[in-house]
Amino acid sequence: MPEFHSDLPPMAPPPTLPRQRLRYTRILEVAAGFARKGLDSVVLSEVAAKADVPLGTLYRYFPSSTQLVLALYRKQLGELLAGSSQAAGGAAPGSAAPGRAAPGGVPAGKVLAHALVGVVMEIFHMRLMQPAVEQCLNRAVYVKDTDTTRLLRDIDSIAEKAVTAVSGDAAVARVLLLTVTGLVQAVRCRRLSLFEAEEDLKKACSLLSRARSGA
């Protein structure tokens, strides 16, 4: 069972000095390779060795493998949010009015659905292809005033913002994120194939986009 409680040392905040920031980023980049396996494969000493940083440095920022993996996923979602916000900003003039056509005569609903599929599918694949991330999210327990809970809340917030940036509706974002959770679990339990889950996710994005553009 991952470490979720307050008996862990506190996480040091992300560094601000350039050299330390490079180390911090390198740790997370190396952790991404480990996250493609199960959480039991995320051994901090091995991550530190591969990242070429002292183990004490890694422990200072990430006292547990759970916190390391969640911090990695938070970083990935932050990058997705930055990209989706830029894309939404660029698409805004063509999709400002529900039901109208975007530049080139493409209905605004189709433009919205396409952008939405891209972001939501990225989150789906990040969770599916990184079993360590999915294990942390599934076993998560919210305990007051812990670093792990703060990481989980950051993850929830950033994911919602990333989807809201293209959907324009926080409720739509929450529904789609819950859909992602269910589809990831269905694929991992082999109730659905990857193709079936992807098609279902595309349909969900299309239906919600159509409902919003026609509102």
XYZ file of C-alpha atoms in Angstrom:
215
model
C 0.000 0.000 0.000
C 1.455 3.428 -0.932
C 2.305 5.955 1.732
C -0.522 8.440 2.208
C -0.281 9.530 5.804
C 1.426 12.129 7.925
C 4.294 9.942 9.172
C 6.339 10.932 6.100
C 8.774 13.868 6.180
C 7.382 17.011 4.517
C 8.153 17.567 0.865
C 10.497 20.445 0.123
C 8.938 22.952 -2.295
C 10.114 22.941 -5.920
C 13.435 24.797 -6.118
C 13.875 28.226 -7.658
C 17.615 28.283 -8.348
C 18.430 27.255 -11.949
C 20.834 24.428 -11.079
C 18.470 22.957 -8.527
C 15.541 23.303 -10.926
C 17.463 21.287 -13.520
C 17.990 18.507 -10.967
C 14.345 18.596 -9.952
C 13.206 18.396 -13.579
C 15.662 15.600 -14.317
C 14.285 13.561 -11.422
C 10.754 13.862 -12.807
C 11.863 13.060 -16.349
C 13.593 9.901 -15.154
C 10.578 8.992 -13.023
C 8.449 8.983 -16.185
C 10.285 5.883 -17.379
C 9.617 4.090 -14.101
C 5.952 5.154 -14.090
C 5.348 3.050 -17.199
C 5.656 0.051 -14.897
C 3.834 -0.602 -11.653
C 4.308 1.493 -8.539
C 6.422 -1.258 -6.966
C 8.975 -0.652 -9.722
C 9.435 2.993 -8.723
C 12.429 2.510 -6.424
C 13.747 5.857 -5.243
C 17.363 4.768 -5.063
C 17.199 3.583 -8.668
C 15.545 6.815 -9.796
C 18.233 8.849 -8.047
C 21.019 6.794 -9.635
C 19.570 7.103 -13.128
C 18.934 10.837 -12.674
C 22.504 11.236 -11.364
C 21.417 13.054 -8.208
C 22.193 12.242 -4.564
C 19.555 10.076 -2.943
C 19.254 12.643 -0.155
C 18.327 15.300 -2.715
C 15.578 13.127 -4.134
C 14.254 12.305 -0.664
C 14.147 15.990 0.210
C 11.699 16.680 -2.598
C 9.941 13.303 -2.723
C 9.984 11.287 0.534
C 8.002 8.461 -1.089
C 7.500 6.877 -4.478
C 3.819 7.841 -4.321
C 4.660 11.511 -3.985
C 7.211 11.279 -6.790
C 4.722 9.669 -9.161
C 1.950 12.127 -8.290
C 4.348 15.054 -8.754
C 5.276 13.653 -12.159
C 1.621 13.434 -13.180
C 0.996 16.964 -11.884
C 3.861 18.194 -14.082
C 2.476 16.376 -17.126
C -0.982 17.841 -16.566
C 0.534 21.307 -16.142
C 2.195 20.990 -19.538
C -1.102 19.805 -21.036
C -2.923 22.761 -19.461
C -0.428 25.199 -20.963
C -0.932 23.659 -24.392
C -4.723 23.481 -24.177
C -4.954 27.087 -22.957
C -2.918 28.266 -25.941
C -5.002 26.194 -28.331
C -8.243 27.491 -26.822
C -6.986 31.049 -27.074
C -6.221 30.597 -30.733
C -9.555 28.933 -31.459
C -11.702 31.366 -29.497
C -12.571 33.754 -32.364
C -13.916 30.889 -34.478
C -15.973 29.277 -31.783
C -17.293 32.206 -29.790
C -20.932 31.678 -30.646
C -22.577 28.267 -30.242
C -24.000 26.922 -33.490
C -22.037 29.243 -35.766
C -19.449 28.099 -38.234
C -15.772 28.497 -37.502
C -13.421 29.854 -40.189
C -13.563 27.647 -43.281
C -17.231 26.827 -42.750
C -16.616 24.104 -40.172
C -19.376 24.061 -37.509
C -18.157 25.352 -34.146
C -19.342 22.156 -32.471
C -16.997 20.053 -34.597
C -14.072 22.361 -33.879
C -14.822 22.114 -30.165
C -15.206 18.329 -30.279
C -11.892 17.903 -32.097
C -9.999 20.026 -29.567
C -11.761 18.335 -26.682
C -10.934 14.845 -27.934
C -7.265 15.797 -28.173
C -6.996 16.950 -24.568
C -9.179 14.263 -22.992
C -7.515 11.496 -24.996
C -4.113 12.709 -23.823
C -5.210 12.405 -20.190
C -6.676 8.960 -20.907
C -3.408 7.723 -22.398
C -1.271 9.286 -19.652
C -3.223 7.305 -17.083
C -3.464 4.103 -19.082
C 0.180 3.983 -20.177
C 1.552 4.861 -16.740
C 0.315 2.129 -14.378
C 2.165 3.667 -11.441
C 0.156 6.878 -11.860
C -3.114 4.997 -12.080
C -2.295 2.927 -8.988
C -1.586 6.063 -6.977
C -4.838 7.680 -8.084
C -6.901 4.563 -7.393
C -5.472 3.989 -3.915
C -5.539 7.648 -2.960
C -6.862 8.548 0.455
C -7.465 12.208 1.286
C -5.921 12.868 4.674
C -6.044 16.412 6.008
C -2.865 18.505 5.881
C -0.623 16.047 4.040
C 1.578 16.645 1.028
C -0.046 13.734 -0.782
C -3.506 15.243 -0.416
C -2.216 18.573 -1.719
C -0.755 16.792 -4.737
C -4.065 15.039 -5.392
C -5.988 18.304 -5.137
C -3.523 19.969 -7.516
C -3.991 17.101 -9.971
C -7.785 17.352 -9.810
C -7.669 21.111 -10.299
C -5.172 21.139 -13.168
C -6.933 18.322 -15.035
C -10.257 20.119 -14.733
C -8.724 23.399 -15.929
C -7.083 21.688 -18.916
C -10.378 20.217 -20.112
C -12.365 23.348 -19.244
C -9.943 25.424 -21.333
C -11.233 23.709 -24.485
C -14.768 22.783 -23.424
C -15.617 26.124 -21.850
C -17.628 24.350 -19.175
C -16.287 22.998 -15.876
C -19.231 20.597 -15.526
C -18.433 19.065 -18.921
C -14.810 18.747 -17.825
C -15.743 16.911 -14.638
C -18.048 14.497 -16.492
C -15.358 13.695 -19.040
C -12.688 13.181 -16.388
C -14.956 10.732 -14.580
C -15.539 9.015 -17.924
C -11.776 8.734 -18.383
C -11.456 7.077 -14.972
C -14.110 4.501 -15.817
C -12.678 3.726 -19.245
C -9.131 3.337 -17.935
C -10.363 0.858 -15.355
C -12.431 -0.992 -17.985
C -9.395 -1.395 -20.243
C -7.129 -2.478 -17.407
C -9.702 -5.059 -16.303
C -10.128 -6.137 -19.960
C -13.822 -5.355 -20.030
C -13.133 -3.114 -23.027
C -10.404 -3.102 -25.631
C -8.263 -0.006 -26.052
C -9.973 0.703 -29.375
C -13.460 0.419 -27.839
C -12.532 2.740 -24.984
C -11.061 5.319 -27.352
C -14.184 5.230 -29.517
C -16.424 5.625 -26.461
C -14.358 8.589 -25.290
C -14.601 10.246 -28.709
C -18.386 9.767 -28.673
C -18.643 11.265 -25.191
C -16.666 14.329 -26.304
C -18.798 14.680 -29.427
C -22.091 14.395 -27.560
C -21.117 16.891 -24.892
C -19.692 19.297 -27.471
C -22.878 19.076 -29.526
C -25.030 19.699 -26.468
C -22.943 22.709 -25.499
C -22.798 24.236 -28.983
C -26.550 23.848 -29.329
C -27.329 25.300 -25.910
